[in-house]
Structure formats: structure tokens, C-alpha cells
Coordinates of C-alpha atoms in Angstrom, one line a residue:
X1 CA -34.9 53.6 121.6
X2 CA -31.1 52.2 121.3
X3 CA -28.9 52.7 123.9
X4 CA -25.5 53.4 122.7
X5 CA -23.0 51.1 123.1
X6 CA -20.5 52.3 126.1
X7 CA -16.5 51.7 125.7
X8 CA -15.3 51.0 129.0
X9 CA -11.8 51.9 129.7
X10 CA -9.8 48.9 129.9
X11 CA -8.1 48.8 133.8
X12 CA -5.1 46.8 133.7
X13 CA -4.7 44.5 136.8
X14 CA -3.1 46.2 139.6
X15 CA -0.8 42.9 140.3
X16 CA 0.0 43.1 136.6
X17 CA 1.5 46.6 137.1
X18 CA 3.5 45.6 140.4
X19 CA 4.8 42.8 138.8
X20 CA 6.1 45.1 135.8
X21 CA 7.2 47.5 138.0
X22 CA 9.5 44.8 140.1
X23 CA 10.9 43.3 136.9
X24 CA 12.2 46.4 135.5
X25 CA 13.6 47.1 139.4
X26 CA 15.5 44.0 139.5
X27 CA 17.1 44.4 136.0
X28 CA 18.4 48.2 137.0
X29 CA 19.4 46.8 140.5
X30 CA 22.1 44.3 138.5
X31 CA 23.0 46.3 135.9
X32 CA 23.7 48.7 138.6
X33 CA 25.7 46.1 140.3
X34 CA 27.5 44.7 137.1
X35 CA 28.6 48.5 136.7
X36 CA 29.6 49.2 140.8
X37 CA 31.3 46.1 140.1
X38 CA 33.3 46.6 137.1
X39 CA 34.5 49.9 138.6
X40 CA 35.5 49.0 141.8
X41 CA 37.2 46.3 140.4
X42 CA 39.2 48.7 138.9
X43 CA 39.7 50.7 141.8
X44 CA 40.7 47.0 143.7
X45 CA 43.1 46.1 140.9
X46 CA 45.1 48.8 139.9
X47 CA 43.9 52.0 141.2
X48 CA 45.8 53.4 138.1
X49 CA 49.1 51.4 139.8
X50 CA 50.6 48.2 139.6
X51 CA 50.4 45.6 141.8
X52 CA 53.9 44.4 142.0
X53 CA 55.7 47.5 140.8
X54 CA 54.4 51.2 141.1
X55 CA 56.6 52.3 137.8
X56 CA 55.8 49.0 135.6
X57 CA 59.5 49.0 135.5
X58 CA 61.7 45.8 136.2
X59 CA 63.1 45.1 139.6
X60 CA 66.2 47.9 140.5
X61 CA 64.5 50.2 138.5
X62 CA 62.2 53.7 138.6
X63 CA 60.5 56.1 136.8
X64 CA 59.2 59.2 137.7
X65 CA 56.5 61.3 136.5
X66 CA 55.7 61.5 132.5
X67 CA 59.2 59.9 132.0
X68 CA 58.9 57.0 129.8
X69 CA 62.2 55.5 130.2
X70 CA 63.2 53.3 133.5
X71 CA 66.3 54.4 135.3
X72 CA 68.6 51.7 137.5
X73 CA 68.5 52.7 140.8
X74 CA 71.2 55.4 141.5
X75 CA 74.5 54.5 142.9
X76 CA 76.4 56.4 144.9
X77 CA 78.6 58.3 143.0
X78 CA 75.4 59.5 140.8
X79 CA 73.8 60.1 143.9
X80 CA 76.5 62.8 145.3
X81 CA 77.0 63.7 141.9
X82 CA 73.2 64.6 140.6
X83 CA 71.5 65.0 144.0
X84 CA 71.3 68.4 145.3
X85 CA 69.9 69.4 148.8
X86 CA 67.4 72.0 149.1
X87 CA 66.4 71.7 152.6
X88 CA 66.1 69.9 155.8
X89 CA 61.9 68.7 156.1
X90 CA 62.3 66.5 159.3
X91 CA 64.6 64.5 161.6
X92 CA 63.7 61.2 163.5
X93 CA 65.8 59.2 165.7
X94 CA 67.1 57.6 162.8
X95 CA 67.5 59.1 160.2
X96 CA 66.9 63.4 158.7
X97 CA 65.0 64.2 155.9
X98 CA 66.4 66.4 153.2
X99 CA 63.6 67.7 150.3
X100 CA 66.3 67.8 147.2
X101 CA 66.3 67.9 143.4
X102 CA 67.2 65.8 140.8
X103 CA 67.3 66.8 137.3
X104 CA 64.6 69.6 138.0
X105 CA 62.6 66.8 139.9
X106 CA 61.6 66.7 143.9
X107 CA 62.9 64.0 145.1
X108 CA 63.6 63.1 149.2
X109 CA 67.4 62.2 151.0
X110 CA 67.4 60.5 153.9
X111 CA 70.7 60.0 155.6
X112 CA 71.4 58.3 158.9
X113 CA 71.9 60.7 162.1
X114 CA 73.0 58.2 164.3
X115 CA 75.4 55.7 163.9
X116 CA 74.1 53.8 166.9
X117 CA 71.1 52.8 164.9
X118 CA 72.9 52.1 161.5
X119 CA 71.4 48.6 161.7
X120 CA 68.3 49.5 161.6
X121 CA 68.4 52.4 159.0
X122 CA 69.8 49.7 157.1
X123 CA 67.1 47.0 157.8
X124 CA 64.9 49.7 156.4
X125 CA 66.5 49.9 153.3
X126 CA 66.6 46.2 153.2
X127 CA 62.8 46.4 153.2
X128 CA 62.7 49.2 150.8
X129 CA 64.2 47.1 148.3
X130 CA 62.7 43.9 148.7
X131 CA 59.3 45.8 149.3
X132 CA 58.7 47.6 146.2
X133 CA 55.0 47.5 145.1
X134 CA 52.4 50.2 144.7
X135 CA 52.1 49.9 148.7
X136 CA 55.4 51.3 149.4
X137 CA 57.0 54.9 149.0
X138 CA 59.3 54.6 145.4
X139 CA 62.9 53.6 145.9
X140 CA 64.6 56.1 143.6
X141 CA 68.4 54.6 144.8
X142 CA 71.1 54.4 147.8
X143 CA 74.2 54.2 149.1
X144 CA 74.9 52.2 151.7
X145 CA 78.6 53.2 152.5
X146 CA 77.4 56.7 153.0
X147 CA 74.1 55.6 154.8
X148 CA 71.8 57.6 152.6
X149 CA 68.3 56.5 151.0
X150 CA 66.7 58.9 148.2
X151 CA 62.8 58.2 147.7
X152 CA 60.1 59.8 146.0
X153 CA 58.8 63.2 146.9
X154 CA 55.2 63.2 148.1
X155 CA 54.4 67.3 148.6
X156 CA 51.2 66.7 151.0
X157 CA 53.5 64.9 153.8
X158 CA 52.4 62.0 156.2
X159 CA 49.1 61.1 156.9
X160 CA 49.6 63.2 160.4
X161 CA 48.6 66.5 158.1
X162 CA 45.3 64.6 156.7
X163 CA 43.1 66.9 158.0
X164 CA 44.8 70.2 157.4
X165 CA 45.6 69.3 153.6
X166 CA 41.2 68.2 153.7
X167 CA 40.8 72.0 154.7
X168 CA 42.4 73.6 151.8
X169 CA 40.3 74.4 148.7
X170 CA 42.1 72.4 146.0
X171 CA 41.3 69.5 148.4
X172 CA 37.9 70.5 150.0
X173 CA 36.1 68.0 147.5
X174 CA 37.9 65.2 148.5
X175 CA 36.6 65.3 151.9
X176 CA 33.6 63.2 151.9
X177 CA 33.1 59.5 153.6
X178 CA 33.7 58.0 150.3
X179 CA 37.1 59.3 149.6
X180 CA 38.2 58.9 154.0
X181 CA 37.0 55.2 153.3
X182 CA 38.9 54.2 150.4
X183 CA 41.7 55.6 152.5
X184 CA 41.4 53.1 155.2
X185 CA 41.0 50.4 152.2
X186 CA 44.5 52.1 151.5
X187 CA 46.0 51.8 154.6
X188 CA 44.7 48.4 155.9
X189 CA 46.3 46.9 152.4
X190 CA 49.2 47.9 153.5
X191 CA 49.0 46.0 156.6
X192 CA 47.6 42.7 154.5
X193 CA 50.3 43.4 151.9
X194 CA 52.8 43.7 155.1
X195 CA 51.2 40.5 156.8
X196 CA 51.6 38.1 153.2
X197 CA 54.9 39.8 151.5
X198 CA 57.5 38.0 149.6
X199 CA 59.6 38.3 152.5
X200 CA 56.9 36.6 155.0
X201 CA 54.9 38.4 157.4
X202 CA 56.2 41.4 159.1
X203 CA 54.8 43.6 161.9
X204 CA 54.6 47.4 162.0
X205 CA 56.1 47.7 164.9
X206 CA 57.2 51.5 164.3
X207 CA 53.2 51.9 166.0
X208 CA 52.9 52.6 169.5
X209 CA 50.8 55.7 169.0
X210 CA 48.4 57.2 166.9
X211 CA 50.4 59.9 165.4
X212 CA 53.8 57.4 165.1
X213 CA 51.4 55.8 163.1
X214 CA 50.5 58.2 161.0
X215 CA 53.9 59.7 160.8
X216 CA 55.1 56.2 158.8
X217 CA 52.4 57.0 155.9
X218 CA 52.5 59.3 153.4
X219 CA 49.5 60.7 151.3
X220 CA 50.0 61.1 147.7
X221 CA 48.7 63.9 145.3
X222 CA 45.7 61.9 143.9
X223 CA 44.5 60.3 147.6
X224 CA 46.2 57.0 148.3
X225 CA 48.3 56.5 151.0
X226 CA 51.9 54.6 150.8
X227 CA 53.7 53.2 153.9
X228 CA 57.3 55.3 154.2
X229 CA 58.9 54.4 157.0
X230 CA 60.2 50.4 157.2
X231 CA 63.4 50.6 159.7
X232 CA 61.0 48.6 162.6
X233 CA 59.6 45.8 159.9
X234 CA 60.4 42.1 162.2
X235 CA 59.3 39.2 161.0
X236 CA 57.1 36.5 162.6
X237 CA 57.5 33.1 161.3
X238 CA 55.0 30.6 163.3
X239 CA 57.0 27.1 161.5
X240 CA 60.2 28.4 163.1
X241 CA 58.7 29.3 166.2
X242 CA 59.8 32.9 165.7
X243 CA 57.9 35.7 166.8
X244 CA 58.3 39.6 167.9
X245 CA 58.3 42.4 170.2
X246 CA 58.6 45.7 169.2
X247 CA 61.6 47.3 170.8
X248 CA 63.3 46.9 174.3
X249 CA 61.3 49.1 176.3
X250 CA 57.8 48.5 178.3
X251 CA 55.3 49.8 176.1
X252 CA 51.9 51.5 177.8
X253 CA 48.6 52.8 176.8
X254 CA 45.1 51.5 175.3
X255 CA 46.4 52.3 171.9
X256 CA 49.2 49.4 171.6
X257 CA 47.9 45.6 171.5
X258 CA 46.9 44.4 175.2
X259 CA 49.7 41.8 174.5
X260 CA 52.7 44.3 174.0
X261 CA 52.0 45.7 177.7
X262 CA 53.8 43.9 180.8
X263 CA 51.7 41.4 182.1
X264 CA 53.0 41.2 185.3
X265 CA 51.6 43.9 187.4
X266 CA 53.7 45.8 189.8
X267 CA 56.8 43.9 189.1
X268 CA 59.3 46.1 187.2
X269 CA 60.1 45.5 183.8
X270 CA 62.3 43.4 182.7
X271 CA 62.7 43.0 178.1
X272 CA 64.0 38.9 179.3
X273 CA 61.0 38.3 180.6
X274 CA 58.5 40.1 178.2
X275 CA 56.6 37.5 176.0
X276 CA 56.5 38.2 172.6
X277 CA 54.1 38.3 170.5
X278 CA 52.8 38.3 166.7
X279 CA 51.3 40.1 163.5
X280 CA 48.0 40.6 165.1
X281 CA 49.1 43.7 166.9
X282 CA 48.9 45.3 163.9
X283 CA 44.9 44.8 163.4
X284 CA 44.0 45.9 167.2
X285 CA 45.2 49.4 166.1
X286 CA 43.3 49.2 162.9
X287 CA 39.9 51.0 164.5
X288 CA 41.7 53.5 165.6
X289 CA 43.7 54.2 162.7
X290 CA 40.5 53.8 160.9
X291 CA 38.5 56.4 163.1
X292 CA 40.5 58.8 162.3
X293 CA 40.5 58.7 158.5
X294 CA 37.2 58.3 158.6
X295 CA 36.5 61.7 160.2
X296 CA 33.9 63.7 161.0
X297 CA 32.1 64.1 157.7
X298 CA 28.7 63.7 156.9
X299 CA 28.3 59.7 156.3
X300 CA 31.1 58.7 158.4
X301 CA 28.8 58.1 161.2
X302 CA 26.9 55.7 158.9
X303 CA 30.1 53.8 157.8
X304 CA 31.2 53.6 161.3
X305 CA 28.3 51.4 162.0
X306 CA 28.7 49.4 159.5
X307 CA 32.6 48.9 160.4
X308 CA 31.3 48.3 163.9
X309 CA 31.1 44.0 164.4
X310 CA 34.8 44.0 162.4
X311 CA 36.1 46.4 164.4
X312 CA 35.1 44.9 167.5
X313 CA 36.3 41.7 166.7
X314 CA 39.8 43.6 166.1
X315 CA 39.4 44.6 169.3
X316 CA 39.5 41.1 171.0
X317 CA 41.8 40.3 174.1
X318 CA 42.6 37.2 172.8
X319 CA 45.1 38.0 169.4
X320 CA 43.8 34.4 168.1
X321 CA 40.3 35.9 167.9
X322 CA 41.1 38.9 165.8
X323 CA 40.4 38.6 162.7
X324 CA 43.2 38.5 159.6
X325 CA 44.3 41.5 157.8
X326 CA 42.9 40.3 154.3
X327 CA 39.1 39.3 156.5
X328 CA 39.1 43.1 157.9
X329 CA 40.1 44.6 153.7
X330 CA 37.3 42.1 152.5
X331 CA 34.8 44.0 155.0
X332 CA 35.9 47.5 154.0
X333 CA 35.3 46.9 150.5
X334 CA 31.8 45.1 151.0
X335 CA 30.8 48.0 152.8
X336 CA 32.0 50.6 150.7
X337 CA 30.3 48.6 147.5
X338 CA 27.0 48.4 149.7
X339 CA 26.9 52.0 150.6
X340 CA 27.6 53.2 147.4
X341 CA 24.9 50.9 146.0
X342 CA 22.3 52.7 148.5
X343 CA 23.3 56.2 147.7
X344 CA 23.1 55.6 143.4
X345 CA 19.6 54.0 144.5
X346 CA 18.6 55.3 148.1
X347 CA 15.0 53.5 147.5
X348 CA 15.7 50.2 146.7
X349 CA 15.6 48.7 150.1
X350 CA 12.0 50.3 150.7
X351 CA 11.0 49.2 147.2
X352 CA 11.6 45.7 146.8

């Protein structure tokens, strides 16, 4: 009697199947990167605004909104003439804020309020011109005779209000560790942009708190943030043996750089005999500015520990061992690309 033949079923090689498997892995995992790549690139580059000027328009020029055309700055006669107050929105020791209109558009006047301090309302004008970039609130005109800066109008405020304008509905989506990261990216390019500008490298020195701090930002409608406030802008140049301190006055608390407090115990102070010091104030308070735009959102914890070696090293006693402005912006963007790579592919890691 025949047997019938029997048809096995064929079994491929299990290696054979891994090896497949880990192929097609790798070629997602680099197109994925090619295409985190290409778009944060984009968001690197332009973020929808231009490097040198925020309008594309030449220098002494602006454009707001959906206007095509660039306007010279305004002078002072079209500024009293076309410029009308609406109301009063804040007052510093400098300077007071006036929300106004021109031509049906929101725009800010800032006029000096004590005439003690002209010089450095006009420093900060100085800066605001020389400054202009997608960094740094729009410079709409001036006039210097009469003391009086107008600026763009930014409706959600300073950076102080962050968390309140988070909270309101048209916002709410914005608040995830994404978006509060790629604010810090924001705000420390300011301070690298500040640190290498044409003009050399300047010190926020308008910082000796958290909320002064925050109070010198604004946050525009579609989430970056601009630096507003320029009247305390010195520059340090190490060839000329030039460098700063920030104001006249002893300066306390673990917020400012361990260098801008007296080091000389219980004698009294004395601005003479205060050394100064130089640009790397500015990344000491970078955790701390950091830490709170990072939130309390779910993720933040996670990017906080990945932030946690450069923010450290900002932390360093010694201002020679902190690192540079452009080394701490490098790091933010690394870790935003790698955590944005783990959440498109949360498996990878365990995978390969």
C-alpha cells in the first residue's frame, strides 16, 4: 500500500525573520530622523521669522501684520501726529507704558518718566535699533527729543503672565512639555544671540530676580518669546579688558551669579571695591528661568532630567566652568529632537 506523499509546511528560519524585522526597523528609524530633522530645522531656522530682521524689511524699516509694504521708522512729528494713546499698561523706573493705536493698529508708547535715567532709556533705544532681529520686540519708530519709543503690541504681556495665559481655553493646548521646551529654546537664544550680537557681547543685567526676568520678555500670539526690555544691555569686551557689573548697588540672593554678590563678608559695601564681572551671569540664571517654563506638565519631569548635567554645569561657582550660551541651546535642541524621536516611536529603544 502507498503512503501519500506529506507536504510539510515550509518554516522559515527564525534568525531570517529577526533579521527582516531589524532591517525594516532601521530604515523607519532614519526616515523618521531625516523627517524630525527636516522639520526641526525649520523650526531652528526660521520659525516662520527671519533671522536678521523680523519684517524681511531693510534696516530703519517695519511692517506689521498682513501689510505688504515696509514703512521707515516713524519720526517724531508722525509719531505725535498719528499716534494716539488709549491707555496707561505699566510703569517701571524708567520708563511708562502706553497701549495706543496707529492706523486702527495696537501698537505700544513708551516714554521716559524720569529724566534722571534719560541715559539709560536712551541706551535702550540705542540697543533697539542696532538689535533688530526676530529676537527682539519690533521697533516701529522714536523720538529721541521727546524721549518716547513706540514698539509692537504683543496682547499676552511678559512672560510673568505664562501661566495664567496656559490656563485659558484658546491656550490650554499649548500647554504640554513640548511647546514649555521650545520656549526655553526661545529664551536661551536670546541670551546666545545677546552673548555674539553685532554689537559684541552684552549682559542682561536687568536680572536680578526671577520675575525682573520675566518681566523683560514678552510672549507672542503664536508661542515665541522676544526680549523687550534693553535699557541695562553692558558690554563685556575681554581684548579691552572691559567687563561689567550690573548697577551700583550690592546685589543678594541665590538667584543672581555667586560673582555679582560682595565677596567680602561683613565688610560694608562699597561699588569701588566690587569686582566685576562677565557674560556668564547670564547662564547661572538659565535653570531657573528654565524651570519655570518648563512647568509642571506631564513630561516636564522627564525633560528636566535630561536638562539635568547642563544645568548643573550652569550652576558652577567658578564662571570659567559654565558652559557658553550657544553649548547650553545645542543641548536643548538635542534633547528636544531625542524626546520627540521616543514619543513618534516609544519602542525603539527596547526593540533594537
Amino acid at each position: 500500500m502507498e503512503k501519500k506523499p506529506h507536504f510539510a509546511r515550509r518554516e522559515f528560519p527564525p534568525r531570517e525573520v529577526s533579521s527582516m524585522s531589524l532591517a525594516l526597523l532601521l530604515v523607519a528609524v532614519l526616515l523618521l530622523n531625516a523627517l524630525l530633522y527636516l522639520c526641526l530645522n525649520t523650526f531652528y531656522s526660521s520659525s516662520g521669522r527671519a533671522e536678521t530682521d523680523p519684517a524681511l524689511c531693510p534696516f530703519g524699516h517695519f511692517r506689521l501684520g498682513a501689510v505688504r509694504n515696509c514703512s521707515p521708522w516713524l519720526s517724531c512729528e508722525a509719531i505725535n501726529r498719528e499716534v494716539r494713546k488709549l491707555k496707561c499698561v505699566g510703569e517701571g523706573a524708567v520708563k511708562k507704558v502706553f497701549l495706543s493705536e496707529w492706523k486702527e493698529k495696537k501698537v505700544v508708547l513708551s516714554q521716559l518718566t524720569n529724566s534722571e535715567l534719560k541715559e539709560d532709556f536712551l541706551h535702550g533705544l540705542k540697543m533697539l535699533k542696532a538689535l533688530q532681529s526676530k529676537h527682539v520686540v519690533r521697533l516701529l519708530g522714536f523720538c529721541e527729543q521727546q524721549f518716547t519709543i513706540l514698539t509692537e503690541y504683543h496682547p499676552l504681556g511678559s512672560l510673568r503672565g505664562l501661566n495664567e495665559t496656559l490656563h485659558i481655553p484658546k491656550y490650554k493646548g499649548m500647554n504640554t512639555w513640548r511647546h514649555r521646551l521650545m520656549l526655553a529654546i526661545d529664551y536661551v537664544s536670546v541670551i546666545c544671540y545677546l552673548h555674539s550680537s553685532p554689537l559684541g557681547t552684552l549682559v542682561m543685567c536687568d536680572s536680578n530676580d526671577l520675575d525682573k526676568v520675566l518681566s523683560q520678555y514678552l510672549l507672542t500670539s503664536d508661542f515665541h518669546i522676544l526680549v523687550n526690555d534693553l535699557d541695562a544691555l553692558p558690554l563685556v569686551n575681554r581684548s579691552a579688558g572691559r567687563l561689567v557689573k550690573c548697577g551700583h548697588r550690592e546685589l543678594q540672593g541665590e538667584f543672581v551669579a555667586p560673582e555679582q554678590r560682595w565677596p567680602y563678608g561683613d565688610v560694608p559695601f562699597e561699588d569701588d571695591l566690587m569686582p566685576p564681572y562677565d557674560e556668564k551671569t547670564d547662564i547661572w540664571k538659565i535653570p531657573d528661568v528654565s524651570n519655570f517654563l518648563l512647568g509642571h506638565v506631564e513630561g516636564s519631569d522627564i525633560v528636566r532630567l535630561h536638562l539635568f548635567d547642563i544645568h548643573a554645569a550652569c550652576k558652577k561657582k567658578d564662571p570659567a566652568e559654565r558652559p557658553s550660551a550657544r553649548e547650553v541651546l545645542d543641548t536643548y535642541r538635542k534633547v528636544l529632537t531625542l524626546l520627540i524621536r521616543e514619543a513618534a516611536m516609544p519602542g525603539t529603544r527596547e526593540m533594537l
